[in-house]
Amino acid sequence: MIISKSKEEIELMRESALVVSRTLGMLASEIKPGVTTLKLDKLAEEYIREQNAIPGFLGLYDFPNTLCMSPNAQVVHGIPNNNPLVEGDIISIDCGAVKNGFYGDHAYTFPIGEVAEETKKLLQVTKESLYVGINEFRAGKRVGDVGYAIQKYCEDHGYGVVRELVGHGLGKTMHEDPEMPNYGKRGRGKKFIEGMVVAIEPMINLGTKNINQLNDGWTILTADNKPSAHFEHNVALVDGKPELLSTFNYIYEALGITSNEEDKFRSKVYG
């Protein structure tokens, strides 16, 4: 069952989402060759708590850390460790936080220094596909419209679209209805309703769409060991249109990037 939120609840969810947005922005300044994902994880936990929020992933389904840290061929759910990041790596950081009883949950894939051109393009296309999907999140549309748009955009570039992992509704629990696949058929699936909030999150592989899981029970990686990218936003359906609750602007401020990619999907300015 899809749980519709009031406009007041959506504003509370915006606060939760922005805790995550600011945390990712803080981490953007710390990500560099030589730093370990475990150090970044500890920084994130401290920073989330300083914002009077609770790490959303820590202990959820027994996950052991604050961040899912997935480098290179890891798709999602990587566990932070003491291995240092290396020039040319990429690292997907998925972060969650609970504030006012609601979850925020989004992700960004960072390049570490200079990365290969084919990897750089993967990151660009995956992020672009996120907004292609968000644009389909409108009154009268269905889950399959978002999935189809993301799938077509990425497959037209020759990339593999992961099937086993999907986006989801978001609210007082991390995972609500509906599931939001990054593939699908137009006009299929549950219809979007006013006040719903979802996490849209393309997980796109440079090569095959197929994945494997490590013995740790968490880490998902590409079957061909080629890189994977992951970008995620929290979006509410307000007045029939997508309203971004999260933002990458704090990341862009830290990295000196200028972007207007979010402007058409939000009524408030962050950063």
PDB file of C-alpha atoms in Angstrom:
ATOM      1  CA  MET A   1       0.000   0.000   0.000  1.00  0.00           C
ATOM      2  CA  ILE A   2       1.323   3.435  -0.955  1.00  0.00           C
ATOM      3  CA  ILE A   3       1.362   5.817   2.006  1.00  0.00           C
ATOM      4  CA  SER A   4       0.555   9.401   1.030  1.00  0.00           C
ATOM      5  CA  LYS A   5       2.161  12.165   3.096  1.00  0.00           C
ATOM      6  CA  SER A   6       0.664  15.523   3.997  1.00  0.00           C
ATOM      7  CA  LYS A   7       2.492  18.667   2.913  1.00  0.00           C
ATOM      8  CA  GLU A   8       3.606  19.094   6.534  1.00  0.00           C
ATOM      9  CA  GLU A   9       5.033  15.583   6.584  1.00  0.00           C
ATOM     10  CA  ILE A  10       6.773  16.185   3.253  1.00  0.00           C
ATOM     11  CA  GLU A  11       8.511  19.212   4.773  1.00  0.00           C
ATOM     12  CA  LEU A  12       9.669  17.038   7.673  1.00  0.00           C
ATOM     13  CA  MET A  13      10.967  14.542   5.130  1.00  0.00           C
ATOM     14  CA  ARG A  14      12.788  17.355   3.376  1.00  0.00           C
ATOM     15  CA  GLU A  15      14.653  18.025   6.640  1.00  0.00           C
ATOM     16  CA  SER A  16      15.626  14.341   6.833  1.00  0.00           C
ATOM     17  CA  ALA A  17      16.766  14.321   3.215  1.00  0.00           C
ATOM     18  CA  LEU A  18      18.860  17.444   3.724  1.00  0.00           C
ATOM     19  CA  VAL A  19      20.680  15.839   6.642  1.00  0.00           C
ATOM     20  CA  VAL A  20      21.891  13.270   4.116  1.00  0.00           C
ATOM     21  CA  SER A  21      22.579  15.924   1.469  1.00  0.00           C
ATOM     22  CA  ARG A  22      24.768  17.917   3.847  1.00  0.00           C
ATOM     23  CA  THR A  23      26.545  14.758   4.977  1.00  0.00           C
ATOM     24  CA  LEU A  24      27.425  13.822   1.401  1.00  0.00           C
ATOM     25  CA  GLY A  25      28.616  17.396   0.859  1.00  0.00           C
ATOM     26  CA  MET A  26      30.881  17.155   3.896  1.00  0.00           C
ATOM     27  CA  LEU A  27      32.278  13.842   2.663  1.00  0.00           C
ATOM     28  CA  ALA A  28      32.976  15.307  -0.787  1.00  0.00           C
ATOM     29  CA  SER A  29      35.738  17.417   0.762  1.00  0.00           C
ATOM     30  CA  GLU A  30      37.270  14.376   2.473  1.00  0.00           C
ATOM     31  CA  ILE A  31      37.302  11.921  -0.438  1.00  0.00           C
ATOM     32  CA  LYS A  32      40.811  11.630  -1.857  1.00  0.00           C
ATOM     33  CA  PRO A  33      43.486   9.026  -2.552  1.00  0.00           C
ATOM     34  CA  GLY A  34      44.744   7.420   0.658  1.00  0.00           C
ATOM     35  CA  VAL A  35      41.608   7.904   2.751  1.00  0.00           C
ATOM     36  CA  THR A  36      39.826   4.762   3.940  1.00  0.00           C
ATOM     37  CA  THR A  37      36.116   4.145   3.631  1.00  0.00           C
ATOM     38  CA  LEU A  38      36.020   3.316   7.342  1.00  0.00           C
ATOM     39  CA  LYS A  39      37.330   6.792   8.188  1.00  0.00           C
ATOM     40  CA  LEU A  40      34.671   8.359   5.970  1.00  0.00           C
ATOM     41  CA  ASP A  41      32.057   6.207   7.666  1.00  0.00           C
ATOM     42  CA  LYS A  42      33.053   7.470  11.112  1.00  0.00           C
ATOM     43  CA  LEU A  43      33.014  11.085   9.918  1.00  0.00           C
ATOM     44  CA  ALA A  44      29.518  10.573   8.522  1.00  0.00           C
ATOM     45  CA  GLU A  45      28.154   9.053  11.719  1.00  0.00           C
ATOM     46  CA  GLU A  46      29.477  11.940  13.806  1.00  0.00           C
ATOM     47  CA  TYR A  47      28.159  14.542  11.367  1.00  0.00           C
ATOM     48  CA  ILE A  48      24.674  13.012  11.191  1.00  0.00           C
ATOM     49  CA  ARG A  49      24.429  12.944  14.984  1.00  0.00           C
ATOM     50  CA  GLU A  50      25.597  16.576  15.163  1.00  0.00           C
ATOM     51  CA  GLN A  51      22.525  17.434  13.058  1.00  0.00           C
ATOM     52  CA  ASN A  52      20.257  15.909  15.731  1.00  0.00           C
ATOM     53  CA  ALA A  53      19.560  12.940  13.509  1.00  0.00           C
ATOM     54  CA  ILE A  54      20.262   9.208  13.682  1.00  0.00           C
ATOM     55  CA  PRO A  55      22.220   7.204  11.088  1.00  0.00           C
ATOM     56  CA  GLY A  56      19.518   5.434   9.103  1.00  0.00           C
ATOM     57  CA  PHE A  57      21.534   2.439   7.926  1.00  0.00           C
ATOM     58  CA  LEU A  58      23.425   1.597  11.138  1.00  0.00           C
ATOM     59  CA  GLY A  59      21.811  -1.574  12.461  1.00  0.00           C
ATOM     60  CA  LEU A  60      19.074  -1.586   9.804  1.00  0.00           C
ATOM     61  CA  TYR A  61      18.592  -5.240   8.843  1.00  0.00           C
ATOM     62  CA  ASP A  62      21.787  -5.701  10.942  1.00  0.00           C
ATOM     63  CA  PHE A  63      23.925  -3.609   8.570  1.00  0.00           C
ATOM     64  CA  PRO A  64      27.111  -2.805  10.554  1.00  0.00           C
ATOM     65  CA  ASN A  65      27.871   0.763   9.441  1.00  0.00           C
ATOM     66  CA  THR A  66      26.519   4.242   8.741  1.00  0.00           C
ATOM     67  CA  LEU A  67      27.372   4.271   5.024  1.00  0.00           C
ATOM     68  CA  CYS A  68      27.181   1.775   2.206  1.00  0.00           C
ATOM     69  CA  MET A  69      30.554   2.311   0.478  1.00  0.00           C
ATOM     70  CA  SER A  70      30.845   0.564  -2.871  1.00  0.00           C
ATOM     71  CA  PRO A  71      34.020   1.143  -4.929  1.00  0.00           C
ATOM     72  CA  ASN A  72      34.529   0.332  -8.598  1.00  0.00           C
ATOM     73  CA  ALA A  73      32.818  -2.971  -9.500  1.00  0.00           C
ATOM     74  CA  GLN A  74      30.770  -2.982  -6.302  1.00  0.00           C
ATOM     75  CA  VAL A  75      27.220  -1.940  -7.136  1.00  0.00           C
ATOM     76  CA  VAL A  76      25.742  -1.299  -3.680  1.00  0.00           C
ATOM     77  CA  HIS A  77      25.844  -2.340  -0.010  1.00  0.00           C
ATOM     78  CA  GLY A  78      29.626  -2.351   0.293  1.00  0.00           C
ATOM     79  CA  ILE A  79      30.887  -2.442   3.895  1.00  0.00           C
ATOM     80  CA  PRO A  80      33.414   0.244   4.930  1.00  0.00           C
ATOM     81  CA  ASN A  81      36.916  -1.050   5.623  1.00  0.00           C
ATOM     82  CA  ASN A  82      40.535   0.020   6.067  1.00  0.00           C
ATOM     83  CA  ASN A  83      41.517  -0.250   2.400  1.00  0.00           C
ATOM     84  CA  PRO A  84      42.642   3.192   1.137  1.00  0.00           C
ATOM     85  CA  LEU A  85      41.039   4.727  -1.926  1.00  0.00           C
ATOM     86  CA  VAL A  86      43.322   4.961  -4.950  1.00  0.00           C
ATOM     87  CA  GLU A  87      43.594   7.516  -7.771  1.00  0.00           C
ATOM     88  CA  GLY A  88      41.311   6.388 -10.583  1.00  0.00           C
ATOM     89  CA  ASP A  89      38.821   4.613  -8.317  1.00  0.00           C
ATOM     90  CA  ILE A  90      35.170   5.506  -8.110  1.00  0.00           C
ATOM     91  CA  ILE A  91      33.181   5.170  -4.891  1.00  0.00           C
ATOM     92  CA  SER A  92      29.409   5.006  -4.528  1.00  0.00           C
ATOM     93  CA  ILE A  93      28.298   6.387  -1.167  1.00  0.00           C
ATOM     94  CA  ASP A  94      24.757   5.584  -0.063  1.00  0.00           C
ATOM     95  CA  CYS A  95      23.679   7.358   3.123  1.00  0.00           C
ATOM     96  CA  GLY A  96      20.552   7.354   5.264  1.00  0.00           C
ATOM     97  CA  ALA A  97      19.393   9.400   8.233  1.00  0.00           C
ATOM     98  CA  VAL A  98      16.329   9.567  10.468  1.00  0.00           C
ATOM     99  CA  LYS A  99      15.016  12.901  11.727  1.00  0.00           C
ATOM    100  CA  ASN A 100      11.529  13.804  12.948  1.00  0.00           C
ATOM    101  CA  GLY A 101      10.669  10.128  12.616  1.00  0.00           C
ATOM    102  CA  PHE A 102      11.228  10.095   8.836  1.00  0.00           C
ATOM    103  CA  TYR A 103      14.000   8.689   6.673  1.00  0.00           C
ATOM    104  CA  GLY A 104      16.215  10.442   4.170  1.00  0.00           C
ATOM    105  CA  ASP A 105      18.171   8.180   1.820  1.00  0.00           C
ATOM    106  CA  HIS A 106      20.259   9.042  -1.200  1.00  0.00           C
ATOM    107  CA  ALA A 107      23.490   8.265  -2.984  1.00  0.00           C
ATOM    108  CA  TYR A 108      26.227   9.720  -5.173  1.00  0.00           C
ATOM    109  CA  THR A 109      29.147   8.112  -6.993  1.00  0.00           C
ATOM    110  CA  PHE A 110      32.391  10.063  -6.667  1.00  0.00           C
ATOM    111  CA  PRO A 111      35.470   9.837  -8.900  1.00  0.00           C
ATOM    112  CA  ILE A 112      38.775   9.667  -7.031  1.00  0.00           C
ATOM    113  CA  GLY A 113      41.061  12.048  -8.900  1.00  0.00           C
ATOM    114  CA  GLU A 114      41.270  11.377 -12.619  1.00  0.00           C
ATOM    115  CA  VAL A 115      39.298   8.355 -13.798  1.00  0.00           C
ATOM    116  CA  ALA A 116      39.164   6.553 -17.129  1.00  0.00           C
ATOM    117  CA  GLU A 117      37.082   8.278 -19.803  1.00  0.00           C
ATOM    118  CA  GLU A 118      34.708   5.319 -20.143  1.00  0.00           C
ATOM    119  CA  THR A 119      34.120   5.408 -16.392  1.00  0.00           C
ATOM    120  CA  LYS A 120      33.592   9.166 -16.426  1.00  0.00           C
ATOM    121  CA  LYS A 121      30.928   8.719 -19.109  1.00  0.00           C
ATOM    122  CA  LEU A 122      29.244   5.975 -17.072  1.00  0.00           C
ATOM    123  CA  LEU A 123      28.923   8.367 -14.125  1.00  0.00           C
ATOM    124  CA  GLN A 124      27.570  11.126 -16.345  1.00  0.00           C
ATOM    125  CA  VAL A 125      24.973   8.968 -18.075  1.00  0.00           C
ATOM    126  CA  THR A 126      23.829   7.313 -14.851  1.00  0.00           C
ATOM    127  CA  LYS A 127      23.280  10.690 -13.191  1.00  0.00           C
ATOM    128  CA  GLU A 128      21.476  11.986 -16.258  1.00  0.00           C
ATOM    129  CA  SER A 129      19.230   8.920 -16.204  1.00  0.00           C
ATOM    130  CA  LEU A 130      18.219   9.780 -12.636  1.00  0.00           C
ATOM    131  CA  TYR A 131      16.682  13.052 -13.817  1.00  0.00           C
ATOM    132  CA  VAL A 132      15.167  11.346 -16.857  1.00  0.00           C
ATOM    133  CA  GLY A 133      13.383   9.063 -14.404  1.00  0.00           C
ATOM    134  CA  ILE A 134      12.376  11.858 -12.023  1.00  0.00           C
ATOM    135  CA  ASN A 135      10.766  13.707 -14.918  1.00  0.00           C
ATOM    136  CA  GLU A 136       8.346  10.779 -15.347  1.00  0.00           C
ATOM    137  CA  PHE A 137       7.254  10.887 -11.685  1.00  0.00           C
ATOM    138  CA  ARG A 138       4.024  12.808 -12.268  1.00  0.00           C
ATOM    139  CA  ALA A 139       0.317  12.534 -11.613  1.00  0.00           C
ATOM    140  CA  GLY A 140      -1.328  10.052 -13.987  1.00  0.00           C
ATOM    141  CA  LYS A 141       1.902   8.167 -14.637  1.00  0.00           C
ATOM    142  CA  ARG A 142       2.910   4.748 -13.326  1.00  0.00           C
ATOM    143  CA  VAL A 143       5.967   2.979 -11.928  1.00  0.00           C
ATOM    144  CA  GLY A 144       6.729   1.463 -15.328  1.00  0.00           C
ATOM    145  CA  ASP A 145       7.018   4.912 -16.918  1.00  0.00           C
ATOM    146  CA  VAL A 146       9.946   5.823 -14.651  1.00  0.00           C
ATOM    147  CA  GLY A 147      11.610   2.441 -15.084  1.00  0.00           C
ATOM    148  CA  TYR A 148      11.211   2.468 -18.861  1.00  0.00           C
ATOM    149  CA  ALA A 149      12.706   5.957 -19.169  1.00  0.00           C
ATOM    150  CA  ILE A 150      15.784   5.054 -17.109  1.00  0.00           C
ATOM    151  CA  GLN A 151      16.266   1.714 -18.843  1.00  0.00           C
ATOM    152  CA  LYS A 152      16.015   3.129 -22.351  1.00  0.00           C
ATOM    153  CA  TYR A 153      18.358   6.020 -21.614  1.00  0.00           C
ATOM    154  CA  CYS A 154      21.054   3.759 -20.176  1.00  0.00           C
ATOM    155  CA  GLU A 155      20.694   0.857 -22.595  1.00  0.00           C
ATOM    156  CA  ASP A 156      20.875   3.280 -25.521  1.00  0.00           C
ATOM    157  CA  HIS A 157      24.398   4.013 -24.229  1.00  0.00           C
ATOM    158  CA  GLY A 158      25.199   0.304 -24.080  1.00  0.00           C
ATOM    159  CA  TYR A 159      25.071  -0.083 -20.290  1.00  0.00           C
ATOM    160  CA  GLY A 160      23.656  -2.855 -18.123  1.00  0.00           C
ATOM    161  CA  VAL A 161      20.649  -1.980 -15.952  1.00  0.00           C
ATOM    162  CA  VAL A 162      20.602  -3.974 -12.712  1.00  0.00           C
ATOM    163  CA  ARG A 163      17.321  -5.873 -12.237  1.00  0.00           C
ATOM    164  CA  GLU A 164      17.578  -7.365  -8.751  1.00  0.00           C
ATOM    165  CA  LEU A 165      17.927  -4.017  -6.901  1.00  0.00           C
ATOM    166  CA  VAL A 166      15.328  -1.264  -7.101  1.00  0.00           C
ATOM    167  CA  GLY A 167      14.288   2.084  -5.702  1.00  0.00           C
ATOM    168  CA  HIS A 168      11.416   2.307  -3.233  1.00  0.00           C
ATOM    169  CA  GLY A 169       8.869   4.344  -1.366  1.00  0.00           C
ATOM    170  CA  LEU A 170      10.194   6.235   1.642  1.00  0.00           C
ATOM    171  CA  GLY A 171       8.714   7.482   4.887  1.00  0.00           C
ATOM    172  CA  LYS A 172       8.694   6.423   8.519  1.00  0.00           C
ATOM    173  CA  THR A 173      10.348   3.223   7.350  1.00  0.00           C
ATOM    174  CA  MET A 174      13.234   2.942   4.913  1.00  0.00           C
ATOM    175  CA  HIS A 175      11.393   0.790   2.421  1.00  0.00           C
ATOM    176  CA  GLU A 176       7.760   1.447   1.591  1.00  0.00           C
ATOM    177  CA  ASP A 177       5.579   0.695  -1.400  1.00  0.00           C
ATOM    178  CA  PRO A 178       5.994   0.977  -4.283  1.00  0.00           C
ATOM    179  CA  GLU A 179       9.147  -0.693  -5.516  1.00  0.00           C
ATOM    180  CA  MET A 180      10.731   1.530  -8.186  1.00  0.00           C
ATOM    181  CA  PRO A 181      12.671  -0.599 -10.708  1.00  0.00           C
ATOM    182  CA  ASN A 182      15.069   1.024 -13.151  1.00  0.00           C
ATOM    183  CA  TYR A 183      13.495  -0.952 -15.974  1.00  0.00           C
ATOM    184  CA  GLY A 184       9.932  -1.567 -17.083  1.00  0.00           C
ATOM    185  CA  LYS A 185       7.165  -0.937 -19.563  1.00  0.00           C
ATOM    186  CA  ARG A 186       5.222   2.266 -20.049  1.00  0.00           C
ATOM    187  CA  GLY A 187       1.807   2.329 -18.454  1.00  0.00           C
ATOM    188  CA  ARG A 188       2.502  -0.659 -16.189  1.00  0.00           C
ATOM    189  CA  GLY A 189       2.717  -0.856 -12.427  1.00  0.00           C
ATOM    190  CA  LYS A 190       1.199   1.134  -9.590  1.00  0.00           C
ATOM    191  CA  LYS A 191      -0.175   4.592 -10.323  1.00  0.00           C
ATOM    192  CA  PHE A 192       1.463   7.568  -8.651  1.00  0.00           C
ATOM    193  CA  ILE A 193      -0.663   9.439  -6.110  1.00  0.00           C
ATOM    194  CA  GLU A 194      -0.390  12.918  -4.639  1.00  0.00           C
ATOM    195  CA  GLY A 195       1.812  13.084  -1.552  1.00  0.00           C
ATOM    196  CA  MET A 196       3.807   9.926  -2.159  1.00  0.00           C
ATOM    197  CA  VAL A 197       7.577  10.033  -1.596  1.00  0.00           C
ATOM    198  CA  VAL A 198      10.037   7.755  -3.378  1.00  0.00           C
ATOM    199  CA  ALA A 199      13.739   7.086  -3.659  1.00  0.00           C
ATOM    200  CA  ILE A 200      14.645   6.861  -7.347  1.00  0.00           C
ATOM    201  CA  GLU A 201      18.085   5.283  -7.735  1.00  0.00           C
ATOM    202  CA  PRO A 202      19.556   4.048 -11.010  1.00  0.00           C
ATOM    203  CA  MET A 203      22.213   1.352 -10.492  1.00  0.00           C
ATOM    204  CA  ILE A 204      23.946   1.056 -13.844  1.00  0.00           C
ATOM    205  CA  ASN A 205      26.855  -1.137 -14.929  1.00  0.00           C
ATOM    206  CA  LEU A 206      29.474  -0.413 -17.564  1.00  0.00           C
ATOM    207  CA  GLY A 207      29.106  -3.968 -18.850  1.00  0.00           C
ATOM    208  CA  THR A 208      26.661  -6.747 -18.041  1.00  0.00           C
ATOM    209  CA  LYS A 209      23.498  -6.168 -16.035  1.00  0.00           C
ATOM    210  CA  ASN A 210      24.249  -9.339 -14.060  1.00  0.00           C
ATOM    211  CA  ILE A 211      25.454  -9.205 -10.477  1.00  0.00           C
ATOM    212  CA  ASN A 212      26.898 -11.424  -7.747  1.00  0.00           C
ATOM    213  CA  GLN A 213      26.937 -11.188  -3.970  1.00  0.00           C
ATOM    214  CA  LEU A 214      29.993 -11.586  -1.750  1.00  0.00           C
ATOM    215  CA  ASN A 215      30.086 -13.983   1.170  1.00  0.00           C
ATOM    216  CA  ASP A 216      29.697 -11.090   3.608  1.00  0.00           C
ATOM    217  CA  GLY A 217      25.969 -11.252   2.803  1.00  0.00           C
ATOM    218  CA  TRP A 218      25.862  -7.599   1.770  1.00  0.00           C
ATOM    219  CA  THR A 219      28.216  -6.515  -0.975  1.00  0.00           C
ATOM    220  CA  ILE A 220      26.805  -6.666  -4.499  1.00  0.00           C
ATOM    221  CA  LEU A 221      29.241  -6.493  -7.426  1.00  0.00           C
ATOM    222  CA  THR A 222      29.087  -6.742 -11.202  1.00  0.00           C
ATOM    223  CA  ALA A 223      29.426 -10.242 -12.641  1.00  0.00           C
ATOM    224  CA  ASP A 224      32.107  -9.081 -15.111  1.00  0.00           C
ATOM    225  CA  ASN A 225      34.022  -6.951 -12.569  1.00  0.00           C
ATOM    226  CA  LYS A 226      33.460  -3.767 -14.601  1.00  0.00           C
ATOM    227  CA  PRO A 227      32.562  -0.499 -12.814  1.00  0.00           C
ATOM    228  CA  SER A 228      29.067   0.355 -11.632  1.00  0.00           C
ATOM    229  CA  ALA A 229      27.514   3.742 -10.807  1.00  0.00           C
ATOM    230  CA  HIS A 230      24.706   4.648  -8.406  1.00  0.00           C
ATOM    231  CA  PHE A 231      22.883   7.959  -7.979  1.00  0.00           C
ATOM    232  CA  GLU A 232      19.781   8.484  -5.839  1.00  0.00           C
ATOM    233  CA  HIS A 233      17.362  11.276  -4.965  1.00  0.00           C
ATOM    234  CA  ASN A 234      14.318  11.538  -2.696  1.00  0.00           C
ATOM    235  CA  VAL A 235      11.307  12.926  -4.542  1.00  0.00           C
ATOM    236  CA  ALA A 236       7.771  13.820  -3.471  1.00  0.00           C
ATOM    237  CA  LEU A 237       4.726  14.158  -5.714  1.00  0.00           C
ATOM    238  CA  VAL A 238       3.436  17.669  -4.942  1.00  0.00           C
ATOM    239  CA  ASP A 239       0.660  19.307  -6.949  1.00  0.00           C
ATOM    240  CA  GLY A 240       1.043  16.534  -9.484  1.00  0.00           C
ATOM    241  CA  LYS A 241       4.738  17.195 -10.153  1.00  0.00           C
ATOM    242  CA  PRO A 242       8.075  15.877  -8.834  1.00  0.00           C
ATOM    243  CA  GLU A 243       9.522  17.903  -5.962  1.00  0.00           C
ATOM    244  CA  LEU A 244      13.125  17.122  -5.013  1.00  0.00           C
ATOM    245  CA  LEU A 245      13.624  16.802  -1.267  1.00  0.00           C
ATOM    246  CA  SER A 246      17.336  15.991  -1.544  1.00  0.00           C
ATOM    247  CA  THR A 247      20.068  17.889  -3.348  1.00  0.00           C
ATOM    248  CA  PHE A 248      23.568  17.359  -4.706  1.00  0.00           C
ATOM    249  CA  ASN A 249      24.331  21.071  -4.381  1.00  0.00           C
ATOM    250  CA  TYR A 250      26.350  20.618  -1.173  1.00  0.00           C
ATOM    251  CA  ILE A 251      28.540  18.147  -3.072  1.00  0.00           C
ATOM    252  CA  TYR A 252      28.902  20.585  -5.947  1.00  0.00           C
ATOM    253  CA  GLU A 253      29.841  23.432  -3.608  1.00  0.00           C
ATOM    254  CA  ALA A 254      32.589  21.284  -2.097  1.00  0.00           C
ATOM    255  CA  LEU A 255      33.905  20.252  -5.516  1.00  0.00           C
ATOM    256  CA  GLY A 256      33.540  23.610  -7.267  1.00  0.00           C
ATOM    257  CA  ILE A 257      30.943  22.340  -9.729  1.00  0.00           C
ATOM    258  CA  THR A 258      28.254  24.564 -11.232  1.00  0.00           C
ATOM    259  CA  SER A 259      24.993  22.835 -12.144  1.00  0.00           C
ATOM    260  CA  ASN A 260      21.352  23.690 -12.751  1.00  0.00           C
ATOM    261  CA  GLU A 261      20.241  20.080 -13.228  1.00  0.00           C
ATOM    262  CA  GLU A 262      17.916  20.158 -10.206  1.00  0.00           C
ATOM    263  CA  ASP A 263      16.217  23.498 -10.843  1.00  0.00           C
ATOM    264  CA  LYS A 264      13.144  22.234 -12.672  1.00  0.00           C
ATOM    265  CA  PHE A 265      12.397  19.717  -9.940  1.00  0.00           C
ATOM    266  CA  ARG A 266      12.448  21.844  -6.819  1.00  0.00           C
ATOM    267  CA  SER A 267      10.701  24.861  -5.345  1.00  0.00           C
ATOM    268  CA  LYS A 268      13.386  25.628  -2.764  1.00  0.00           C
ATOM    269  CA  VAL A 269      17.055  26.528  -3.133  1.00  0.00           C
ATOM    270  CA  TYR A 270      19.626  24.643  -1.058  1.00  0.00           C
ATOM    271  CA  GLY A 271      23.276  25.328  -0.451  1.00  0.00           C
TER     272      GLY A 271
END
